[in-house]
Amino acid sequence: MPVPDPVHTDDLALLETAARKAGEIALGYFGKGPKTWMKDGASPVSEADMAVDAWLKDTLGKARPQYGWLSEETADTPDRLGRRRLFIVDPIDGTRAFLAGKDEWTVSLAMVEEGRPRAAALFNPVRGEMYLAVEGGGTRLNGRLIQTGERQMLDGARAYGPPAMLAAAAAAGIIAAGTIGSLAYRIALVAKADVDVAVARARAHDWDLAAADLLVQEAGGRLTDLSGTTLRYNREILRHPELVAAGDALIEPATRLFAGLADRQG
């Protein structure tokens, strides 16, 4: 059985502590009408996102000054490309859900080494759910080991994702379970076996995915593109194509299904 790298274990402890405090900061704005504006013409961001991001950047940067930094709410720089390790952060994943007063937003933190996540913390402060994973050490929810589901067939599989993608898959027996405002949380719920499959449209970024990717991996599943390729992080291009997360037994048939649907729609 693999043994986690002590460096990764230390980073996981740091990420857990940081995620809990970040959640506290975000809750200070939750339901209180924080100032909000639009970025890139389409995506909302609030003063809560920026406050959490600033605290995380300062705290994690001081703790690991040798690590690079990539966050949704921090201007990107090429410095990160030369770092062996870096933090990939979404201070509030699911800002629309946060602003709407829903309980499905998360703080998403990952330490990525040489292109893959090695330690991850995903915290849902409203539900009190802390998901933690370290490479080779499994995935835990509030201290309890969790695993992806054991379903072997797509027929009857429950899935989270965009309504159009799930509607197209209904003929194969996929049961639409709805969508989740936080993409990271949507994928984490596969690790928890709340659903069997999660799908995502193209254009998700590193910060949406890195932590959740490791959660699914260590819970016995995979997050891949529609060709079945494992994702790589900290590249020049931060966006990813359509994605599927599922347990090991379902990932290949699920990617084939959604790849075929994409070809027909294209």
PDB file of C-alpha atoms in Angstrom:
ATOM      1  CA  MET A   1       0.000   0.000   0.000  1.00  0.00           C
ATOM      2  CA  PRO A   2       1.402   3.444  -0.909  1.00  0.00           C
ATOM      3  CA  VAL A   3       2.716   5.626   1.876  1.00  0.00           C
ATOM      4  CA  PRO A   4       2.116   9.375   1.570  1.00  0.00           C
ATOM      5  CA  ASP A   5       5.160  11.596   1.169  1.00  0.00           C
ATOM      6  CA  PRO A   6       5.790  13.439   4.481  1.00  0.00           C
ATOM      7  CA  VAL A   7       6.025  16.719   2.564  1.00  0.00           C
ATOM      8  CA  HIS A   8       2.572  16.137   1.138  1.00  0.00           C
ATOM      9  CA  THR A   9       1.209  15.190   4.567  1.00  0.00           C
ATOM     10  CA  ASP A  10       2.573  18.403   6.065  1.00  0.00           C
ATOM     11  CA  ASP A  11       1.046  20.396   3.231  1.00  0.00           C
ATOM     12  CA  LEU A  12      -2.305  18.692   3.794  1.00  0.00           C
ATOM     13  CA  ALA A  13      -2.318  19.783   7.443  1.00  0.00           C
ATOM     14  CA  LEU A  14      -1.558  23.339   6.322  1.00  0.00           C
ATOM     15  CA  LEU A  15      -4.335  23.259   3.729  1.00  0.00           C
ATOM     16  CA  GLU A  16      -6.889  21.941   6.209  1.00  0.00           C
ATOM     17  CA  THR A  17      -6.149  24.706   8.710  1.00  0.00           C
ATOM     18  CA  ALA A  18      -6.227  27.334   5.962  1.00  0.00           C
ATOM     19  CA  ALA A  19      -9.482  26.033   4.497  1.00  0.00           C
ATOM     20  CA  ARG A  20     -11.236  26.167   7.866  1.00  0.00           C
ATOM     21  CA  LYS A  21     -10.176  29.765   8.496  1.00  0.00           C
ATOM     22  CA  ALA A  22     -11.040  30.757   4.925  1.00  0.00           C
ATOM     23  CA  GLY A  23     -14.492  29.281   5.456  1.00  0.00           C
ATOM     24  CA  GLU A  24     -14.928  31.379   8.589  1.00  0.00           C
ATOM     25  CA  ILE A  25     -14.000  34.515   6.663  1.00  0.00           C
ATOM     26  CA  ALA A  26     -16.431  33.687   3.872  1.00  0.00           C
ATOM     27  CA  LEU A  27     -19.246  32.984   6.349  1.00  0.00           C
ATOM     28  CA  GLY A  28     -18.754  36.505   7.690  1.00  0.00           C
ATOM     29  CA  TYR A  29     -20.131  37.768   4.370  1.00  0.00           C
ATOM     30  CA  PHE A  30     -22.619  34.968   3.665  1.00  0.00           C
ATOM     31  CA  GLY A  31     -26.224  36.121   3.499  1.00  0.00           C
ATOM     32  CA  LYS A  32     -25.233  39.746   4.177  1.00  0.00           C
ATOM     33  CA  GLY A  33     -25.348  41.175   0.648  1.00  0.00           C
ATOM     34  CA  PRO A  34     -21.616  41.606  -0.026  1.00  0.00           C
ATOM     35  CA  LYS A  35     -20.545  44.039  -2.729  1.00  0.00           C
ATOM     36  CA  THR A  36     -20.564  42.236  -6.057  1.00  0.00           C
ATOM     37  CA  TRP A  37     -19.418  42.998  -9.583  1.00  0.00           C
ATOM     38  CA  MET A  38     -18.905  41.161 -12.854  1.00  0.00           C
ATOM     39  CA  LYS A  39     -15.529  40.112 -14.244  1.00  0.00           C
ATOM     40  CA  ASP A  40     -14.786  39.122 -17.826  1.00  0.00           C
ATOM     41  CA  GLY A  41     -18.295  40.273 -18.653  1.00  0.00           C
ATOM     42  CA  ALA A  42     -20.021  37.159 -17.306  1.00  0.00           C
ATOM     43  CA  SER A  43     -18.741  35.843 -13.964  1.00  0.00           C
ATOM     44  CA  PRO A  44     -19.715  37.384 -10.617  1.00  0.00           C
ATOM     45  CA  VAL A  45     -17.123  38.104  -7.960  1.00  0.00           C
ATOM     46  CA  SER A  46     -17.700  39.599  -4.540  1.00  0.00           C
ATOM     47  CA  GLU A  47     -15.786  41.271  -1.769  1.00  0.00           C
ATOM     48  CA  ALA A  48     -15.989  37.939   0.028  1.00  0.00           C
ATOM     49  CA  ASP A  49     -14.040  36.183  -2.751  1.00  0.00           C
ATOM     50  CA  MET A  50     -11.377  38.868  -2.632  1.00  0.00           C
ATOM     51  CA  ALA A  51     -11.076  38.871   1.164  1.00  0.00           C
ATOM     52  CA  VAL A  52     -10.684  35.095   1.310  1.00  0.00           C
ATOM     53  CA  ASP A  53      -8.209  35.127  -1.560  1.00  0.00           C
ATOM     54  CA  ALA A  54      -6.058  37.830   0.043  1.00  0.00           C
ATOM     55  CA  TRP A  55      -5.947  35.962   3.367  1.00  0.00           C
ATOM     56  CA  LEU A  56      -5.060  32.657   1.707  1.00  0.00           C
ATOM     57  CA  LYS A  57      -2.338  34.185  -0.468  1.00  0.00           C
ATOM     58  CA  ASP A  58      -0.731  35.864   2.523  1.00  0.00           C
ATOM     59  CA  THR A  59      -1.015  32.863   4.854  1.00  0.00           C
ATOM     60  CA  LEU A  60       0.023  30.129   2.435  1.00  0.00           C
ATOM     61  CA  GLY A  61       2.704  32.301   0.874  1.00  0.00           C
ATOM     62  CA  LYS A  62       4.325  32.936   4.248  1.00  0.00           C
ATOM     63  CA  ALA A  63       4.117  29.247   5.173  1.00  0.00           C
ATOM     64  CA  ARG A  64       5.622  28.035   1.864  1.00  0.00           C
ATOM     65  CA  PRO A  65       7.475  30.934   0.212  1.00  0.00           C
ATOM     66  CA  GLN A  66       9.159  28.536  -2.217  1.00  0.00           C
ATOM     67  CA  TYR A  67       5.811  27.440  -3.708  1.00  0.00           C
ATOM     68  CA  GLY A  68       4.111  29.065  -6.656  1.00  0.00           C
ATOM     69  CA  TRP A  69       0.595  30.482  -6.580  1.00  0.00           C
ATOM     70  CA  LEU A  70      -2.435  30.210  -8.855  1.00  0.00           C
ATOM     71  CA  SER A  71      -5.866  31.475  -7.836  1.00  0.00           C
ATOM     72  CA  GLU A  72      -9.029  32.469  -9.632  1.00  0.00           C
ATOM     73  CA  GLU A  73      -8.962  35.868  -7.951  1.00  0.00           C
ATOM     74  CA  THR A  74      -5.256  36.714  -8.319  1.00  0.00           C
ATOM     75  CA  ALA A  75      -3.720  38.020 -11.544  1.00  0.00           C
ATOM     76  CA  ASP A  76      -1.757  35.163 -13.099  1.00  0.00           C
ATOM     77  CA  THR A  77       1.995  35.474 -13.691  1.00  0.00           C
ATOM     78  CA  PRO A  78       4.461  33.181 -15.514  1.00  0.00           C
ATOM     79  CA  ASP A  79       6.466  32.738 -12.303  1.00  0.00           C
ATOM     80  CA  ARG A  80       4.362  29.701 -11.377  1.00  0.00           C
ATOM     81  CA  LEU A  81       5.488  27.785 -14.466  1.00  0.00           C
ATOM     82  CA  GLY A  82       9.000  27.471 -13.080  1.00  0.00           C
ATOM     83  CA  ARG A  83       7.923  26.166  -9.679  1.00  0.00           C
ATOM     84  CA  ARG A  84       8.001  22.461  -8.900  1.00  0.00           C
ATOM     85  CA  ARG A  85       5.222  22.908  -6.351  1.00  0.00           C
ATOM     86  CA  LEU A  86       2.429  25.439  -6.146  1.00  0.00           C
ATOM     87  CA  PHE A  87      -0.888  26.109  -4.486  1.00  0.00           C
ATOM     88  CA  ILE A  88      -3.947  26.154  -6.731  1.00  0.00           C
ATOM     89  CA  VAL A  89      -6.822  27.928  -5.027  1.00  0.00           C
ATOM     90  CA  ASP A  90     -10.439  28.873  -5.554  1.00  0.00           C
ATOM     91  CA  PRO A  91     -11.338  31.009  -2.522  1.00  0.00           C
ATOM     92  CA  ILE A  92     -15.079  30.535  -3.124  1.00  0.00           C
ATOM     93  CA  ASP A  93     -15.953  27.910  -5.712  1.00  0.00           C
ATOM     94  CA  GLY A  94     -19.591  28.498  -6.613  1.00  0.00           C
ATOM     95  CA  THR A  95     -19.827  32.266  -6.150  1.00  0.00           C
ATOM     96  CA  ARG A  96     -23.303  32.362  -7.697  1.00  0.00           C
ATOM     97  CA  ALA A  97     -24.507  29.793  -5.140  1.00  0.00           C
ATOM     98  CA  PHE A  98     -22.789  31.771  -2.363  1.00  0.00           C
ATOM     99  CA  LEU A  99     -24.529  34.992  -3.395  1.00  0.00           C
ATOM    100  CA  ALA A 100     -27.882  33.207  -3.706  1.00  0.00           C
ATOM    101  CA  GLY A 101     -27.638  31.935  -0.129  1.00  0.00           C
ATOM    102  CA  LYS A 102     -27.311  28.285  -1.143  1.00  0.00           C
ATOM    103  CA  ASP A 103     -25.291  25.723   0.826  1.00  0.00           C
ATOM    104  CA  GLU A 104     -23.241  24.194  -2.001  1.00  0.00           C
ATOM    105  CA  TRP A 105     -20.258  26.559  -2.299  1.00  0.00           C
ATOM    106  CA  THR A 106     -16.785  25.525  -1.166  1.00  0.00           C
ATOM    107  CA  VAL A 107     -13.252  26.656  -0.438  1.00  0.00           C
ATOM    108  CA  SER A 108     -11.006  24.630  -2.747  1.00  0.00           C
ATOM    109  CA  LEU A 109      -7.263  24.288  -2.031  1.00  0.00           C
ATOM    110  CA  ALA A 110      -4.676  22.009  -3.634  1.00  0.00           C
ATOM    111  CA  MET A 111      -0.925  21.597  -3.610  1.00  0.00           C
ATOM    112  CA  VAL A 112       0.227  20.575  -7.069  1.00  0.00           C
ATOM    113  CA  GLU A 113       3.634  19.057  -7.716  1.00  0.00           C
ATOM    114  CA  GLU A 114       4.948  18.522 -11.238  1.00  0.00           C
ATOM    115  CA  GLY A 115       1.522  18.850 -12.792  1.00  0.00           C
ATOM    116  CA  ARG A 116      -0.581  16.693 -10.455  1.00  0.00           C
ATOM    117  CA  PRO A 117      -2.356  17.405  -7.127  1.00  0.00           C
ATOM    118  CA  ARG A 118      -0.673  15.739  -4.156  1.00  0.00           C
ATOM    119  CA  ALA A 119      -2.648  17.232  -1.254  1.00  0.00           C
ATOM    120  CA  ALA A 120      -6.121  18.745  -1.245  1.00  0.00           C
ATOM    121  CA  ALA A 121      -8.671  20.297   1.090  1.00  0.00           C
ATOM    122  CA  LEU A 122     -12.220  21.089   0.020  1.00  0.00           C
ATOM    123  CA  PHE A 123     -14.380  22.723   2.671  1.00  0.00           C
ATOM    124  CA  ASN A 124     -18.127  23.352   2.596  1.00  0.00           C
ATOM    125  CA  PRO A 125     -18.582  25.689   5.575  1.00  0.00           C
ATOM    126  CA  VAL A 126     -22.394  25.753   5.531  1.00  0.00           C
ATOM    127  CA  ARG A 127     -22.724  21.970   5.606  1.00  0.00           C
ATOM    128  CA  GLY A 128     -19.691  21.528   7.840  1.00  0.00           C
ATOM    129  CA  GLU A 129     -18.015  19.129   5.416  1.00  0.00           C
ATOM    130  CA  MET A 130     -14.225  18.938   5.197  1.00  0.00           C
ATOM    131  CA  TYR A 131     -12.892  16.710   2.420  1.00  0.00           C
ATOM    132  CA  LEU A 132      -9.181  15.911   2.661  1.00  0.00           C
ATOM    133  CA  ALA A 133      -6.896  13.833   0.456  1.00  0.00           C
ATOM    134  CA  VAL A 134      -3.197  13.164   0.176  1.00  0.00           C
ATOM    135  CA  GLU A 135      -1.640  11.085  -2.568  1.00  0.00           C
ATOM    136  CA  GLY A 136      -1.410   7.500  -1.367  1.00  0.00           C
ATOM    137  CA  GLY A 137      -3.457   8.185   1.752  1.00  0.00           C
ATOM    138  CA  GLY A 138      -7.085   7.981   0.664  1.00  0.00           C
ATOM    139  CA  THR A 139      -9.866  10.550   0.885  1.00  0.00           C
ATOM    140  CA  ARG A 140     -11.561  11.499   4.133  1.00  0.00           C
ATOM    141  CA  LEU A 141     -14.750  13.375   4.887  1.00  0.00           C
ATOM    142  CA  ASN A 142     -14.708  14.774   8.419  1.00  0.00           C
ATOM    143  CA  GLY A 143     -12.092  12.173   9.300  1.00  0.00           C
ATOM    144  CA  ARG A 144     -13.877   9.156   7.793  1.00  0.00           C
ATOM    145  CA  LEU A 145     -12.484   7.324   4.755  1.00  0.00           C
ATOM    146  CA  ILE A 146     -14.835   7.512   1.791  1.00  0.00           C
ATOM    147  CA  GLN A 147     -15.015   5.652  -1.521  1.00  0.00           C
ATOM    148  CA  THR A 148     -16.663   6.142  -4.882  1.00  0.00           C
ATOM    149  CA  GLY A 149     -19.707   3.995  -5.621  1.00  0.00           C
ATOM    150  CA  GLU A 150     -19.495   0.379  -6.773  1.00  0.00           C
ATOM    151  CA  ARG A 151     -21.957   0.572  -9.679  1.00  0.00           C
ATOM    152  CA  GLN A 152     -20.738  -1.390 -12.705  1.00  0.00           C
ATOM    153  CA  MET A 153     -23.187  -0.184 -15.383  1.00  0.00           C
ATOM    154  CA  LEU A 154     -24.275   3.200 -16.686  1.00  0.00           C
ATOM    155  CA  ASP A 155     -27.921   2.151 -16.828  1.00  0.00           C
ATOM    156  CA  GLY A 156     -29.373   3.547 -13.629  1.00  0.00           C
ATOM    157  CA  ALA A 157     -26.312   5.626 -12.728  1.00  0.00           C
ATOM    158  CA  ARG A 158     -27.084   8.967 -11.085  1.00  0.00           C
ATOM    159  CA  ALA A 159     -25.197  11.967 -12.379  1.00  0.00           C
ATOM    160  CA  TYR A 160     -24.670  15.637 -11.587  1.00  0.00           C
ATOM    161  CA  GLY A 161     -23.991  18.026 -14.412  1.00  0.00           C
ATOM    162  CA  PRO A 162     -25.361  20.629 -16.818  1.00  0.00           C
ATOM    163  CA  PRO A 163     -28.982  19.797 -17.723  1.00  0.00           C
ATOM    164  CA  ALA A 164     -28.315  19.644 -21.470  1.00  0.00           C
ATOM    165  CA  MET A 165     -25.497  17.118 -21.052  1.00  0.00           C
ATOM    166  CA  LEU A 166     -27.569  14.925 -18.751  1.00  0.00           C
ATOM    167  CA  ALA A 167     -30.654  15.104 -20.971  1.00  0.00           C
ATOM    168  CA  ALA A 168     -28.598  13.885 -23.921  1.00  0.00           C
ATOM    169  CA  ALA A 169     -27.403  10.919 -21.838  1.00  0.00           C
ATOM    170  CA  ALA A 170     -30.849   9.858 -20.637  1.00  0.00           C
ATOM    171  CA  ALA A 171     -31.258   7.313 -23.441  1.00  0.00           C
ATOM    172  CA  ALA A 172     -28.271   5.418 -22.018  1.00  0.00           C
ATOM    173  CA  GLY A 173     -29.994   5.138 -18.648  1.00  0.00           C
ATOM    174  CA  ILE A 174     -28.268   8.056 -16.937  1.00  0.00           C
ATOM    175  CA  ILE A 175     -30.502   9.534 -14.242  1.00  0.00           C
ATOM    176  CA  ALA A 176     -30.139  13.291 -13.864  1.00  0.00           C
ATOM    177  CA  ALA A 177     -29.609  14.210 -10.210  1.00  0.00           C
ATOM    178  CA  GLY A 178     -29.418  17.938 -10.967  1.00  0.00           C
ATOM    179  CA  THR A 179     -26.502  20.301 -10.930  1.00  0.00           C
ATOM    180  CA  ILE A 180     -24.311  21.764  -8.205  1.00  0.00           C
ATOM    181  CA  GLY A 181     -23.126  25.368  -8.213  1.00  0.00           C
ATOM    182  CA  SER A 182     -19.593  24.486  -7.129  1.00  0.00           C
ATOM    183  CA  LEU A 183     -17.898  22.307  -9.732  1.00  0.00           C
ATOM    184  CA  ALA A 184     -15.359  21.136  -7.169  1.00  0.00           C
ATOM    185  CA  TYR A 185     -18.169  20.078  -4.838  1.00  0.00           C
ATOM    186  CA  ARG A 186     -19.998  18.339  -7.694  1.00  0.00           C
ATOM    187  CA  ILE A 187     -16.927  16.185  -8.282  1.00  0.00           C
ATOM    188  CA  ALA A 188     -16.359  15.625  -4.555  1.00  0.00           C
ATOM    189  CA  LEU A 189     -19.841  14.156  -4.278  1.00  0.00           C
ATOM    190  CA  VAL A 190     -18.673  11.397  -6.640  1.00  0.00           C
ATOM    191  CA  ALA A 191     -15.862  10.652  -4.198  1.00  0.00           C
ATOM    192  CA  LYS A 192     -18.488  10.461  -1.454  1.00  0.00           C
ATOM    193  CA  ALA A 193     -20.699   8.172  -3.618  1.00  0.00           C
ATOM    194  CA  ASP A 194     -23.665  10.541  -3.402  1.00  0.00           C
ATOM    195  CA  VAL A 195     -23.792  10.148  -7.183  1.00  0.00           C
ATOM    196  CA  ASP A 196     -22.041   7.835  -9.623  1.00  0.00           C
ATOM    197  CA  VAL A 197     -20.953  10.340 -12.258  1.00  0.00           C
ATOM    198  CA  ALA A 198     -20.263  14.064 -12.559  1.00  0.00           C
ATOM    199  CA  VAL A 199     -19.805  15.878 -15.849  1.00  0.00           C
ATOM    200  CA  ALA A 200     -18.577  19.353 -16.702  1.00  0.00           C
ATOM    201  CA  ARG A 201     -18.725  21.580 -19.737  1.00  0.00           C
ATOM    202  CA  ALA A 202     -15.563  22.727 -21.456  1.00  0.00           C
ATOM    203  CA  ARG A 203     -13.622  25.724 -20.116  1.00  0.00           C
ATOM    204  CA  ALA A 204     -13.291  24.745 -16.438  1.00  0.00           C
ATOM    205  CA  HIS A 205     -10.017  26.074 -15.024  1.00  0.00           C
ATOM    206  CA  ASP A 206      -7.278  24.538 -12.897  1.00  0.00           C
ATOM    207  CA  TRP A 207      -8.666  26.133  -9.739  1.00  0.00           C
ATOM    208  CA  ASP A 208     -12.071  24.528 -10.295  1.00  0.00           C
ATOM    209  CA  LEU A 209     -10.585  21.055 -10.545  1.00  0.00           C
ATOM    210  CA  ALA A 210      -7.237  20.394  -8.869  1.00  0.00           C
ATOM    211  CA  ALA A 211      -8.477  19.668  -5.332  1.00  0.00           C
ATOM    212  CA  ALA A 212     -11.523  17.668  -6.445  1.00  0.00           C
ATOM    213  CA  ASP A 213      -9.398  15.648  -8.871  1.00  0.00           C
ATOM    214  CA  LEU A 214      -7.307  14.265  -6.017  1.00  0.00           C
ATOM    215  CA  LEU A 215     -10.384  13.614  -3.869  1.00  0.00           C
ATOM    216  CA  VAL A 216     -11.850  11.369  -6.573  1.00  0.00           C
ATOM    217  CA  GLN A 217      -8.535   9.673  -7.320  1.00  0.00           C
ATOM    218  CA  GLU A 218      -7.879   8.750  -3.707  1.00  0.00           C
ATOM    219  CA  ALA A 219     -11.482   7.587  -3.259  1.00  0.00           C
ATOM    220  CA  GLY A 220     -11.075   5.015  -6.026  1.00  0.00           C
ATOM    221  CA  GLY A 221     -12.166   6.926  -9.121  1.00  0.00           C
ATOM    222  CA  ARG A 222     -10.870   9.208 -11.842  1.00  0.00           C
ATOM    223  CA  LEU A 223     -11.462  12.630 -13.340  1.00  0.00           C
ATOM    224  CA  THR A 224     -10.587  12.687 -17.053  1.00  0.00           C
ATOM    225  CA  ASP A 225     -11.364  14.394 -20.319  1.00  0.00           C
ATOM    226  CA  LEU A 226     -13.579  12.614 -22.833  1.00  0.00           C
ATOM    227  CA  SER A 227     -10.619  10.717 -24.284  1.00  0.00           C
ATOM    228  CA  GLY A 228      -9.871   9.242 -20.856  1.00  0.00           C
ATOM    229  CA  THR A 229      -6.746  11.356 -20.368  1.00  0.00           C
ATOM    230  CA  THR A 230      -5.741  12.323 -16.831  1.00  0.00           C
ATOM    231  CA  LEU A 231      -5.577  16.077 -16.316  1.00  0.00           C
ATOM    232  CA  ARG A 232      -2.351  18.047 -15.942  1.00  0.00           C
ATOM    233  CA  TYR A 233      -2.131  21.305 -14.033  1.00  0.00           C
ATOM    234  CA  ASN A 234       0.094  24.371 -13.957  1.00  0.00           C
ATOM    235  CA  ARG A 235       0.395  24.655 -17.729  1.00  0.00           C
ATOM    236  CA  GLU A 236       0.311  27.873 -19.737  1.00  0.00           C
ATOM    237  CA  ILE A 237      -3.294  27.088 -20.716  1.00  0.00           C
ATOM    238  CA  LEU A 238      -5.484  26.824 -17.635  1.00  0.00           C
ATOM    239  CA  ARG A 239      -8.735  25.736 -19.270  1.00  0.00           C
ATOM    240  CA  HIS A 240      -9.826  22.144 -19.798  1.00  0.00           C
ATOM    241  CA  PRO A 241     -12.236  20.418 -22.217  1.00  0.00           C
ATOM    242  CA  GLU A 242     -15.409  18.532 -21.275  1.00  0.00           C
ATOM    243  CA  LEU A 243     -14.779  16.307 -18.265  1.00  0.00           C
ATOM    244  CA  VAL A 244     -16.172  13.240 -16.537  1.00  0.00           C
ATOM    245  CA  ALA A 245     -15.613  11.995 -12.979  1.00  0.00           C
ATOM    246  CA  ALA A 246     -16.641   8.490 -11.912  1.00  0.00           C
ATOM    247  CA  GLY A 247     -15.506   5.382 -10.073  1.00  0.00           C
ATOM    248  CA  ASP A 248     -12.977   3.145 -11.819  1.00  0.00           C
ATOM    249  CA  ALA A 249     -15.627   0.746 -13.142  1.00  0.00           C
ATOM    250  CA  LEU A 250     -17.689   3.514 -14.741  1.00  0.00           C
ATOM    251  CA  ILE A 251     -15.111   5.998 -16.002  1.00  0.00           C
ATOM    252  CA  GLU A 252     -14.430   4.296 -19.344  1.00  0.00           C
ATOM    253  CA  PRO A 253     -18.074   3.715 -20.343  1.00  0.00           C
ATOM    254  CA  ALA A 254     -18.985   7.193 -19.120  1.00  0.00           C
ATOM    255  CA  THR A 255     -16.280   8.912 -21.148  1.00  0.00           C
ATOM    256  CA  ARG A 256     -17.244   6.877 -24.230  1.00  0.00           C
ATOM    257  CA  LEU A 257     -20.870   7.846 -23.789  1.00  0.00           C
ATOM    258  CA  PHE A 258     -20.283  11.574 -23.410  1.00  0.00           C
ATOM    259  CA  ALA A 259     -17.623  11.607 -26.143  1.00  0.00           C
ATOM    260  CA  GLY A 260     -20.127  10.018 -28.528  1.00  0.00           C
ATOM    261  CA  LEU A 261     -22.792  12.526 -27.562  1.00  0.00           C
ATOM    262  CA  ALA A 262     -20.348  15.399 -28.104  1.00  0.00           C
ATOM    263  CA  ASP A 263     -19.455  14.067 -31.567  1.00  0.00           C
ATOM    264  CA  ARG A 264     -23.116  13.875 -32.555  1.00  0.00           C
ATOM    265  CA  GLN A 265     -23.850  17.365 -31.260  1.00  0.00           C
ATOM    266  CA  GLY A 266     -20.723  18.762 -32.918  1.00  0.00           C
TER     267      GLY A 266
END
